[in-house]
XYZ file of C-alpha atoms in Angstrom:
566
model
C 23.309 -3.439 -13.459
C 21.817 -6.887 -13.440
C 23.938 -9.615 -14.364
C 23.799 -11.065 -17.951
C 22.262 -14.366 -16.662
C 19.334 -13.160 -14.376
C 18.824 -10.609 -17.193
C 18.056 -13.101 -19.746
C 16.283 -15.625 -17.389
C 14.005 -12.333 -17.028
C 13.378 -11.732 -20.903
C 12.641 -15.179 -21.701
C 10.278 -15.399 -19.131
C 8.648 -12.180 -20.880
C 8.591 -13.796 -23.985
C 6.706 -16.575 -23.352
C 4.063 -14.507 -22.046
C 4.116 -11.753 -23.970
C 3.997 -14.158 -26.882
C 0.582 -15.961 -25.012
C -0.836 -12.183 -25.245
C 0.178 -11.644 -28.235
C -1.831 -14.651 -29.526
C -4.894 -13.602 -27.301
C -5.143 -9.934 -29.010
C -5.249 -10.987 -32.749
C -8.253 -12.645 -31.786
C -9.907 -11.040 -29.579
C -11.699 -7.226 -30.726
C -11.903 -4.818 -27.342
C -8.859 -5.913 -25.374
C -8.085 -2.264 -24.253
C -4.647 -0.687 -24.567
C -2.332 -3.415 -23.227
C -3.576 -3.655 -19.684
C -1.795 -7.353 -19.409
C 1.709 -5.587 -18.642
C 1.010 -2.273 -16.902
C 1.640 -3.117 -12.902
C 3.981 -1.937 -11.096
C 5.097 0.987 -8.936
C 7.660 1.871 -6.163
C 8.067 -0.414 -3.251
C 7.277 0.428 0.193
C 9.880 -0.783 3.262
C 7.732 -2.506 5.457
C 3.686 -2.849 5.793
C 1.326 -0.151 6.657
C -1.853 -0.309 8.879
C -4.856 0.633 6.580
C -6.591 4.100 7.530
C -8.308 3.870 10.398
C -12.284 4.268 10.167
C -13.262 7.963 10.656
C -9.869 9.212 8.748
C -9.741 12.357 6.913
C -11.135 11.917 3.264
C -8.676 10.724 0.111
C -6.835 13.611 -1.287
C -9.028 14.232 -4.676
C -11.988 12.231 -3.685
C -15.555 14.165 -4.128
C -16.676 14.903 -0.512
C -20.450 15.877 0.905
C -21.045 17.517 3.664
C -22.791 14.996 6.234
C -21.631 11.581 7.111
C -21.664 8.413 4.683
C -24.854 6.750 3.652
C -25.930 3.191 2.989
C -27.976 2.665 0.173
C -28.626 3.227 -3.409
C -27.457 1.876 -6.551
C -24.714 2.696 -8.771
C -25.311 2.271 -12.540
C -22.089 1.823 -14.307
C -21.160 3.134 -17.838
C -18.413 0.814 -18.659
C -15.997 1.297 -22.373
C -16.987 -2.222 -22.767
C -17.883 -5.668 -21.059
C -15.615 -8.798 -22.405
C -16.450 -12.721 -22.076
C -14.755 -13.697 -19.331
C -14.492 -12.392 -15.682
C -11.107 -14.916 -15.683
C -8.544 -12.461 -13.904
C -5.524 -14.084 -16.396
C -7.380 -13.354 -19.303
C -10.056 -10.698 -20.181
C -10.830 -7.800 -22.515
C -12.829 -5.022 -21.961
C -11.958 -2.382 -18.888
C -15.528 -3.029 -17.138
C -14.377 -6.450 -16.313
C -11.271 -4.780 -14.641
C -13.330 -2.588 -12.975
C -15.611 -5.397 -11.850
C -12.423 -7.487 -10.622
C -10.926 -4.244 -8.602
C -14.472 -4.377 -6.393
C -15.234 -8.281 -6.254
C -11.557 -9.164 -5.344
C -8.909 -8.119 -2.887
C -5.550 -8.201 -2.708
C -2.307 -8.982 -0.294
C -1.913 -5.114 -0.363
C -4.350 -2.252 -2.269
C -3.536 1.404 -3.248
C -2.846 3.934 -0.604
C -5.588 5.496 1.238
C -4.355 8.825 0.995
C -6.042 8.875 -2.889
C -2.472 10.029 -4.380
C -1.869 7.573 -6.776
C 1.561 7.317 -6.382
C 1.397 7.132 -2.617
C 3.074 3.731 -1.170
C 0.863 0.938 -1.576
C -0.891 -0.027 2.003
C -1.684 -3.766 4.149
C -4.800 -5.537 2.190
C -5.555 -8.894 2.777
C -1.523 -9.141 3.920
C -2.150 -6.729 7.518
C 1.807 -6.638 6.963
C 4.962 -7.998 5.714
C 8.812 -7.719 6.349
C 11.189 -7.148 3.378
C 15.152 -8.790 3.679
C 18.213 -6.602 3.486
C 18.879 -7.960 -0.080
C 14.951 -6.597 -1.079
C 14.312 -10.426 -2.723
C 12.517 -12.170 0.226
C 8.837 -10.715 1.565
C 7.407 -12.244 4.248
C 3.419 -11.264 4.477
C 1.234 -12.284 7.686
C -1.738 -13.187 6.314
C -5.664 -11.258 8.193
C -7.393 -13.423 10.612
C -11.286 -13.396 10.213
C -11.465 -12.965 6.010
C -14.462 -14.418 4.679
C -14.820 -15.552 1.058
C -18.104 -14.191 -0.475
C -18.847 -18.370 -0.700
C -18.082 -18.191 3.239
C -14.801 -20.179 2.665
C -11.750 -18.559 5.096
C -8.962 -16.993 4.010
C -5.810 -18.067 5.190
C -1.834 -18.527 3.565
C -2.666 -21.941 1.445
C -5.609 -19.828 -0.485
C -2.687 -17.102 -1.109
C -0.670 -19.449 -2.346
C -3.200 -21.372 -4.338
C -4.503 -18.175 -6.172
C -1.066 -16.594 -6.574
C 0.459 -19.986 -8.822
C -2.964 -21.091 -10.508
C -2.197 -18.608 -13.827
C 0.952 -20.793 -14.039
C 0.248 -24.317 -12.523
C -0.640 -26.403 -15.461
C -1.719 -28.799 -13.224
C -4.577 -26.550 -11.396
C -8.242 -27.796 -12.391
C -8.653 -23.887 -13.018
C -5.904 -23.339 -15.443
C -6.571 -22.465 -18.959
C -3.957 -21.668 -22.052
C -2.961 -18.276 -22.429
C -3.262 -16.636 -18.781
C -0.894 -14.056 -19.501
C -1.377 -11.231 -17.040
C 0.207 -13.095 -14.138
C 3.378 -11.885 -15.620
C 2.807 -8.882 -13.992
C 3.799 -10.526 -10.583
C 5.187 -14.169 -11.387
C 8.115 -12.974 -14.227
C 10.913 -12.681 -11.743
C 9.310 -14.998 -8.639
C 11.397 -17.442 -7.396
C 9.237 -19.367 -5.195
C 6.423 -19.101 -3.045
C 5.170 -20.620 0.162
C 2.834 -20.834 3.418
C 5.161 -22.070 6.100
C 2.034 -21.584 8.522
C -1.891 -20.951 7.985
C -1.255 -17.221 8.491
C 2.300 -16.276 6.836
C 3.170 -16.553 2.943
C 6.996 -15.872 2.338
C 7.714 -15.172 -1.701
C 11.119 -15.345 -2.829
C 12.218 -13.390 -5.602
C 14.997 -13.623 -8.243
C 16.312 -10.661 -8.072
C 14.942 -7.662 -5.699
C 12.011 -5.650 -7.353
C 11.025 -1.988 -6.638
C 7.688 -2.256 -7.813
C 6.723 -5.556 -6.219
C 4.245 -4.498 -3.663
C 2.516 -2.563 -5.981
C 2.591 -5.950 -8.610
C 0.470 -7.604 -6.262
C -2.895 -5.406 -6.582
C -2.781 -5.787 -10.573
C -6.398 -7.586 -11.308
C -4.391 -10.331 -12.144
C -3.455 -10.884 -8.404
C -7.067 -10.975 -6.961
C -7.220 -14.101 -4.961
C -9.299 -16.163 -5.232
C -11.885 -19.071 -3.077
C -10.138 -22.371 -3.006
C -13.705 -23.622 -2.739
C -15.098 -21.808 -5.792
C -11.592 -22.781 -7.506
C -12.281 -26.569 -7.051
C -15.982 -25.827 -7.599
C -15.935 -24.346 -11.272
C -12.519 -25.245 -12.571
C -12.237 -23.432 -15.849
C -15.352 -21.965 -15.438
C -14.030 -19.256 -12.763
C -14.368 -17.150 -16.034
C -18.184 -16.825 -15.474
C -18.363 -17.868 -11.520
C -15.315 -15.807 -9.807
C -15.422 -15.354 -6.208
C -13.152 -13.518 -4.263
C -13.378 -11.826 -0.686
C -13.474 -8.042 -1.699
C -16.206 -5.548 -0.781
C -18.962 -6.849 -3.217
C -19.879 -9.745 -4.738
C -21.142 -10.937 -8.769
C -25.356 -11.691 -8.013
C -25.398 -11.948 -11.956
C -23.086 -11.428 -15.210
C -24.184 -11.184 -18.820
C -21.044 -12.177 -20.903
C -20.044 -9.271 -23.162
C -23.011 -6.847 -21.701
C -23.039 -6.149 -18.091
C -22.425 -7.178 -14.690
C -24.369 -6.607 -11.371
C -22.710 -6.736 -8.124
C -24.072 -6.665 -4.260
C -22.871 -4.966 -1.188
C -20.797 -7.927 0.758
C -22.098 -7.879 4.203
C -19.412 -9.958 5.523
C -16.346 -8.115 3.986
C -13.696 -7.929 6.331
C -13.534 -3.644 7.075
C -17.700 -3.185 6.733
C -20.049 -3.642 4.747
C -19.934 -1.101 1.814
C -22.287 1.962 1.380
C -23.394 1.310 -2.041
C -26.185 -2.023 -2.150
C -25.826 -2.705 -5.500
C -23.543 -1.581 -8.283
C -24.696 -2.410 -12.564
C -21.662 -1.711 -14.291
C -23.010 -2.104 -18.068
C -20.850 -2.172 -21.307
C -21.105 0.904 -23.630
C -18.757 0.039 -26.581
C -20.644 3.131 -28.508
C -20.011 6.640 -27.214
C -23.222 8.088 -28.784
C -25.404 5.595 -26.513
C -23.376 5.865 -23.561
C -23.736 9.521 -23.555
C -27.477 8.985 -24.152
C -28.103 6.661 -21.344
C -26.168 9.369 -19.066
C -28.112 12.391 -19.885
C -31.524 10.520 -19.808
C -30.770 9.137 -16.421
C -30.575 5.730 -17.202
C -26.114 5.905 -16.365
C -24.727 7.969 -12.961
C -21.439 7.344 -12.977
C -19.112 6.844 -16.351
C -15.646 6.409 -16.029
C -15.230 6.493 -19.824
C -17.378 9.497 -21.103
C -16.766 11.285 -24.669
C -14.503 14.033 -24.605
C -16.475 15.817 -26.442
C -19.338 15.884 -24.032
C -17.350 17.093 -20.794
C -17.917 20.610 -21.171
C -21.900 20.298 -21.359
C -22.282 17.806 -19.013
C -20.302 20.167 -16.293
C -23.164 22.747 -16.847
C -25.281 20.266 -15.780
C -26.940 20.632 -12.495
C -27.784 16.674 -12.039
C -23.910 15.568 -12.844
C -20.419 16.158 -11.596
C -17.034 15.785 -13.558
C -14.058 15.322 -12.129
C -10.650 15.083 -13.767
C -7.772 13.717 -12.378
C -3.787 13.448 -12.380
C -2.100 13.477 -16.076
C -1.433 9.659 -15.578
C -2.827 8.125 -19.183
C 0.002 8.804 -22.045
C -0.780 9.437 -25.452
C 1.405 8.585 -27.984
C 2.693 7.836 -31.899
C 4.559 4.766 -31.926
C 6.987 4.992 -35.251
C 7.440 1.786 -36.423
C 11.273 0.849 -37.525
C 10.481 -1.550 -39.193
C 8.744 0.184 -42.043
C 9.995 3.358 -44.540
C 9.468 5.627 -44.106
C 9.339 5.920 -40.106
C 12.795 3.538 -39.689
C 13.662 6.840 -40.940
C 15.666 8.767 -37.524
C 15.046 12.240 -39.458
C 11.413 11.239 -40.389
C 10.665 10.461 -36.865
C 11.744 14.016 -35.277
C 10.755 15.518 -38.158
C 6.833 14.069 -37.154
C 7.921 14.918 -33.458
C 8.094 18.593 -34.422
C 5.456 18.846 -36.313
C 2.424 18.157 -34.038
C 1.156 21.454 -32.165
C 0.426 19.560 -29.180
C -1.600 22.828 -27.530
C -4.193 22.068 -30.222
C -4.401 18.595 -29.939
C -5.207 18.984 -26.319
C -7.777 21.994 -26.647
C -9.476 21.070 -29.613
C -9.691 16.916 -28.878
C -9.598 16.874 -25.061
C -11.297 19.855 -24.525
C -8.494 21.183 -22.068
C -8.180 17.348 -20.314
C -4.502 17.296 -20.306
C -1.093 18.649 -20.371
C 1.938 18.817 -22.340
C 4.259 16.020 -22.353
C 7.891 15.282 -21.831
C 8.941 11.571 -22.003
C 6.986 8.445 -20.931
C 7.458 8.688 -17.287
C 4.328 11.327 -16.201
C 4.472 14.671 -13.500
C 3.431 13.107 -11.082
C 5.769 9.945 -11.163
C 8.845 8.505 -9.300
C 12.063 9.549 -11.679
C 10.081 11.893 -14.125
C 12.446 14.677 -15.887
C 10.626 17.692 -17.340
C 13.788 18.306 -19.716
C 11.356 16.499 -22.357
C 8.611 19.410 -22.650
C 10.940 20.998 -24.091
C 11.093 18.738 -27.236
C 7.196 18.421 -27.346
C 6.913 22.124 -28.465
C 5.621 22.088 -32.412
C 8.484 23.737 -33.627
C 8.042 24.236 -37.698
C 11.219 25.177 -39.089
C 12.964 22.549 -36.980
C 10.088 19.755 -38.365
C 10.628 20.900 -42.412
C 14.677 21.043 -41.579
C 14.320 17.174 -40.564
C 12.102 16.542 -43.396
C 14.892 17.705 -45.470
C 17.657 15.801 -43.950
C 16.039 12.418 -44.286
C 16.968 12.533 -48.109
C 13.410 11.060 -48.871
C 11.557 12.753 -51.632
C 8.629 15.112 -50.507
C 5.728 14.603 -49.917
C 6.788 11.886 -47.692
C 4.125 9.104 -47.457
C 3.043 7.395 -44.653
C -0.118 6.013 -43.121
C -1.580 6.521 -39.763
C -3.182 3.883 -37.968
C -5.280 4.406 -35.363
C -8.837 2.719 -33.446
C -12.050 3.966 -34.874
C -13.212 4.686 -31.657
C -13.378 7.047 -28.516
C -10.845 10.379 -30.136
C -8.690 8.891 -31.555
C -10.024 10.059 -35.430
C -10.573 13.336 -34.232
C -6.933 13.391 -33.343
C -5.632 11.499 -36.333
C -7.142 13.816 -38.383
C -5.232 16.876 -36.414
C -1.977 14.884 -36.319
C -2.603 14.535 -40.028
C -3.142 18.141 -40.562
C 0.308 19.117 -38.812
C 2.008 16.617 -40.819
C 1.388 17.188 -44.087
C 2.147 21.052 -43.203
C 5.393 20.164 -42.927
C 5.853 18.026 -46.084
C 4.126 14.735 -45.221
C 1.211 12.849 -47.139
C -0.593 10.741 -44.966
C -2.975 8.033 -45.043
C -5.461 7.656 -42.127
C -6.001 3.654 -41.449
C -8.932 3.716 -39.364
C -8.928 0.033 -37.714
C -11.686 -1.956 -35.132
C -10.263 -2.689 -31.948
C -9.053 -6.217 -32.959
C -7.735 -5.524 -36.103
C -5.889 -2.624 -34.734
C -3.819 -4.727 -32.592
C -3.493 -7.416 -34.771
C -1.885 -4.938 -37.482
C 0.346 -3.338 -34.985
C 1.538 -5.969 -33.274
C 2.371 -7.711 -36.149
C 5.134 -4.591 -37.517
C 2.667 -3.961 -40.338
C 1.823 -0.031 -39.841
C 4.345 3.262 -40.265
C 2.828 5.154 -37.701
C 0.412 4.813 -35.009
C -1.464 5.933 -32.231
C -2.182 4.573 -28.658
C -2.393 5.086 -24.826
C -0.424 3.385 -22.033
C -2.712 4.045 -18.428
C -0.853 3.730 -15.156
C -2.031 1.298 -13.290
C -0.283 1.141 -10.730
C 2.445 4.198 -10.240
C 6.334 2.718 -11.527
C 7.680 4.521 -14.480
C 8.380 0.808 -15.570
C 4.891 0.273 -16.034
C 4.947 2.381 -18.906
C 8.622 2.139 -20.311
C 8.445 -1.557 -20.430
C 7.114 -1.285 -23.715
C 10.625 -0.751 -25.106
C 11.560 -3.951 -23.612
C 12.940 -6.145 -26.289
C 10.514 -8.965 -26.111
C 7.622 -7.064 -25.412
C 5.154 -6.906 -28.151
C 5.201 -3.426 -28.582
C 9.403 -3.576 -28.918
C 8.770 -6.221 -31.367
C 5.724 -4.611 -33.898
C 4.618 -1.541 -32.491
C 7.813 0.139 -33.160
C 9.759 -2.841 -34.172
C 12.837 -1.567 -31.982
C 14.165 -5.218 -31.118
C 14.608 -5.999 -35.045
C 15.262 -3.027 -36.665
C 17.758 -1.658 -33.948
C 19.525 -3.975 -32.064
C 21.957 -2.116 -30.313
C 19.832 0.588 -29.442
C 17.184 -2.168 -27.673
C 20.133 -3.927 -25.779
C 20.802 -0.566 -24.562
C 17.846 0.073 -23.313
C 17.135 -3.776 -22.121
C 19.853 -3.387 -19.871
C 18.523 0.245 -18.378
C 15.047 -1.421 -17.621
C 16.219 -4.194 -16.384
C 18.677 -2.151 -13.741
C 15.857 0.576 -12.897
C 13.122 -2.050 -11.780
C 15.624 -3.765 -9.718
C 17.468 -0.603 -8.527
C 16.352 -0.130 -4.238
C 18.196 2.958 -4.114
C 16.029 5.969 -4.811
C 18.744 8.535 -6.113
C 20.468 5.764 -8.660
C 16.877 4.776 -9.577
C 15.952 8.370 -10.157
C 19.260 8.439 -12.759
C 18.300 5.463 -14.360
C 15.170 6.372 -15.411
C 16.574 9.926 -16.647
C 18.813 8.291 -18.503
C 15.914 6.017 -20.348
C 13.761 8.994 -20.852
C 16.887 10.406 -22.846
C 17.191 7.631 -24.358
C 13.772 7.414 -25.782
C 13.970 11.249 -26.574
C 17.475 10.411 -28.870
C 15.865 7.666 -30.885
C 12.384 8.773 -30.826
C 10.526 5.505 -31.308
C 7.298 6.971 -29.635
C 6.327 10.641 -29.880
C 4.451 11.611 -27.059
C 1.243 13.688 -27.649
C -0.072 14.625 -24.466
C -0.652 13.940 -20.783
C -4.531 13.071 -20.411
C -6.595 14.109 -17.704
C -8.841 11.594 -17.787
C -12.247 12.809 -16.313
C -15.135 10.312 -14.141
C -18.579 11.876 -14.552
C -20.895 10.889 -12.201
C -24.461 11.990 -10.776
C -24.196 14.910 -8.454
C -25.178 12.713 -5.214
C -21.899 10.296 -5.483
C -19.410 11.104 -3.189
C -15.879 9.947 -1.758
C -14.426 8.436 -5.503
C -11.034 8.098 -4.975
C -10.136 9.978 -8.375
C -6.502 9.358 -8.342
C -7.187 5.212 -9.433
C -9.864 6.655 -11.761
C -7.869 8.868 -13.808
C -6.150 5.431 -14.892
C -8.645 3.215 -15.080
C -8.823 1.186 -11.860
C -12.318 2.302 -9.883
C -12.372 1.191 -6.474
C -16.099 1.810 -5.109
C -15.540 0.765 -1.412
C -15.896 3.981 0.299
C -18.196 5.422 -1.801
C -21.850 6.494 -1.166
C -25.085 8.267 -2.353
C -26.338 11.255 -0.096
């Protein structure tokens, strides 16, 4: 266990930004599903050489026959396009997926395309980790260019890695909140020489290496940071594979082939990626030709567009949970009864036929298949089970029909699922209320403890269970509104407090492994979020693209690199 003192150092540091974020999303309409906090996965022990040119292809990528091309251009369905390209603070996943191909990072995702595969040398060729797992020493690549044709070398690591929290930066702005991701439990960080960066940590981290390829950890040109200041947001310049030739705040972005990029120029020339918000014209634009690839296409849609002979769909690993959160601090969900009782209600199997057309599977806990710790005893308790739903409905003692609303986004599935969910609940002696909401208002109304029940996603983006799990942490704002868990039940969120806070910092696998049983039990007992499915998430794309690594896709993060148009 962590001691008391580090523990708390950790959650006030948590607060403070979660509070910045929390600010951010009441105002801001299309910041999607809580991306700020989600990065982290297991560490690796020491630095790995990336792939060697001519390797075999990524597990799950699309493959041609015939070697790689150069040329073409890749028009880009995005779910939306936000404001600001500022990697601290943005909304909208096509600025993420604009970030994870402008930028690059100390190290990336494996090469293998398994998600969950140890994270691999970036911009750091290597790095040393000490006994005690707090002190990582990185030797920095010789020969980077910036896309302004600035070097890289340790000060601009340095300099991009503390601008989100040095108020004295001419680039920082109030409210860059995503650094938390890898600055919450930092204890200092340095560039003894031009070409090493040594980053001490408070306490030692199992997800750390994977904390540094979160967008928020692009780094960035000390030139174009002295250049533009605050306006990096609309000018950001980085030393990844392409490079920004134009951006239209809130509509689209176009993006170049970097000729100078440090592993090759990439295959693709250019790459639009184009904001969609509206599911009806994005699945125009793709079936008249005007879209070929979309990350973010309507369920509903899959099955014809897989009949086509012009497009491809791929779906990957069940990484993307989708969940009820119960809120606690509201009857009649602070109800324990009420909250199995809407636990064993839901015929899951439907939900995933009938609203993602087969895309996913069923679920167990919070921590997915395919990730480090995950214990399958759950699926057990995602079964619809009717008597056992009505018998809980009885026990609460509240007079039926139980009333409730659901709220949910008026967007994407989520009504066509609400209005399932709704359909199993009031089978079972429930009245509900569907609270369609906007984007903003959603969050605003969640996060502030004012619905019963509601309905959400967490992506993975980058493999940890405590990517996903850290909701439940006390000072998150999920713990605080979504289901209200650090208010309405104390105990129960020290508990589980403590359990995060042991699990991220655990190095041993096998005690890890427990920990993270143990919170998945945990969350099972009290049920404060009742898991509806796994989701498959597919990437359609015209039937020339080739080589997507899938395994980033299915959570959002689209590295386009290595891809190309035969």
């Amino acid at each position: 266990m962590t001691d008391a003192k580090t523990l708390e150092k950790y959650l006030n540091y948590v607060r403070e930004a979660t509070l910045s974020r929390r600010n951010f999303m009441r105002n801001t309409a299309g910041l999607a599903t809580m991306a700020a906090l989600a990065a982290c996965a297991p560490a690796a022990p020491a630095g790995q050489a990336p792939a060697a040119a001519g390797a075999t292809p990524a597990a799950g990528a699309t493959v041609a026959a015939g070697a790689p091309k150069t040329g073409g251009t890749l028009v880009f369905a995005a779910e939306s396009i936000g404001e600001s390209l500022e990697p601290g603070l943005w909304n909208g996943f096509g600025i993420s997926n604009v970030i994870d191909n402008v930028g690059a990072y100390l190290t990336r995702p494996n090469s293998s395309g398994q998600w969950t595969d140890p994270a691999e040398a970036s911009l750091a060729e290597s790095w040393t980790i000490s006994e005690d797992g707090k002190t990582y020493t990185f030797k920095i690549r010789k020969g980077v260019k910036f896309h302004d044709g600035a070097d890289l070398d340790a000060d601009a690591i340095v300099r991009s890695l503390t601008r989100q929290v040095n108020k004295d930066d001419a680039s920082f702005v109030d409210g860059l909140y995503m650094h938390v991701n890898y600055t919450f439990n930092r204890k200092s960080i340095t560039a003894p020489d031009k070409e090493t960066v040594v980053i001490e940590l408070e306490r030692p981290d199992a997800a750390y290496l994977y904390r540094l390829f979160h967008p928020s950890a692009i780094i960035i040109s000390p030139k174009a940071l002295d250049e533009y200041k605050k306006e990096i947001n609309t000018n950001l310049i980085s030393c990844g594979p392409f490079k920004i030739d134009k951006f239209t705040p809130g509509a689209e972005v176009t993006l170049v082939a970097f000729d100078d990029f440090w592993e090759g120029r990439p295959y693709i020339d250019k790459i639009v990626v184009r904001g969609y918000p509206d599911e009806g014209a994005m699945l125009a634009a793709i079936e008249a030709g005007e879209v070929n690839f979309a990350p973010y296409p309507p369920a509903s849609a899959v099955q014809r567009l897989k009949e086509s002979q012009e497009m491809k769909v791929m779906a990957g690993p069940p990484l993307i949970n989708l969940f009820l959160g119960c809120c606690t601090l509201n009857e009649p969900t602070n109800n324990h009864d009420v909250r199995l009782a809407i636990n064993y209600a839901i015929n899951r199997d439907n939900v995933i036929k009938a609203v993602l057309y087969g895309l996913g599977e069923l679920p167990a806990s919070f921590v997915g298949p395919t990730e480090f710790g995950f214990d399958p005893a759950g699926r057990d308790i995602s079964k619809q089970d009717i008597a056992k739903a009505k018998d809980h409905v009885a026990k609460s003692g509240l007079p039926t029909p139980i009333k409730f609303s659901l709220t949910y986004e008026n967007n994407r599935f989520w009504p066509q699922m609400a209005e399932l969910v709704k359909s199993d609940l009031e089978a079972v002696g429930f009245a509900v209320t569907l609270d369609a909401q906007d984007s903003g208002s959603y969050w605003g109304k969640v996060n502030d403890g004012k619905s019963q029940l509601n309905m959400n996603q967490r992506s993975l983006w980058v493999p940890d269970p405590d990517n996903k799990v850290t909701l439940l942490e006390s000072h998150n704002a999920s713990a605080q509104g979504e289901t209200g868990i650090a208010k309405a039940m104390p105990e129960y969120s020290k508990k589980m407090d403590e359990l995060l806070a042991a699990g991220v910092s655990e190095l041993d696998k096998t005690k890890r492994a427990e920990i993270y049983k143990q919170i998945q039990e945990l969350i099972l007992e009290e049920m404060p979020y009742v898991m509806l499915a796994y989701y498959t998430k597919p990437v359609i794309m015209a039937a020339n693209i080739n080589d997507l690594p899938i395994g980033g896709a299915s959570t959002e993060r689209i590295f386009l690199q290595k891809v190309w148009m035969s």
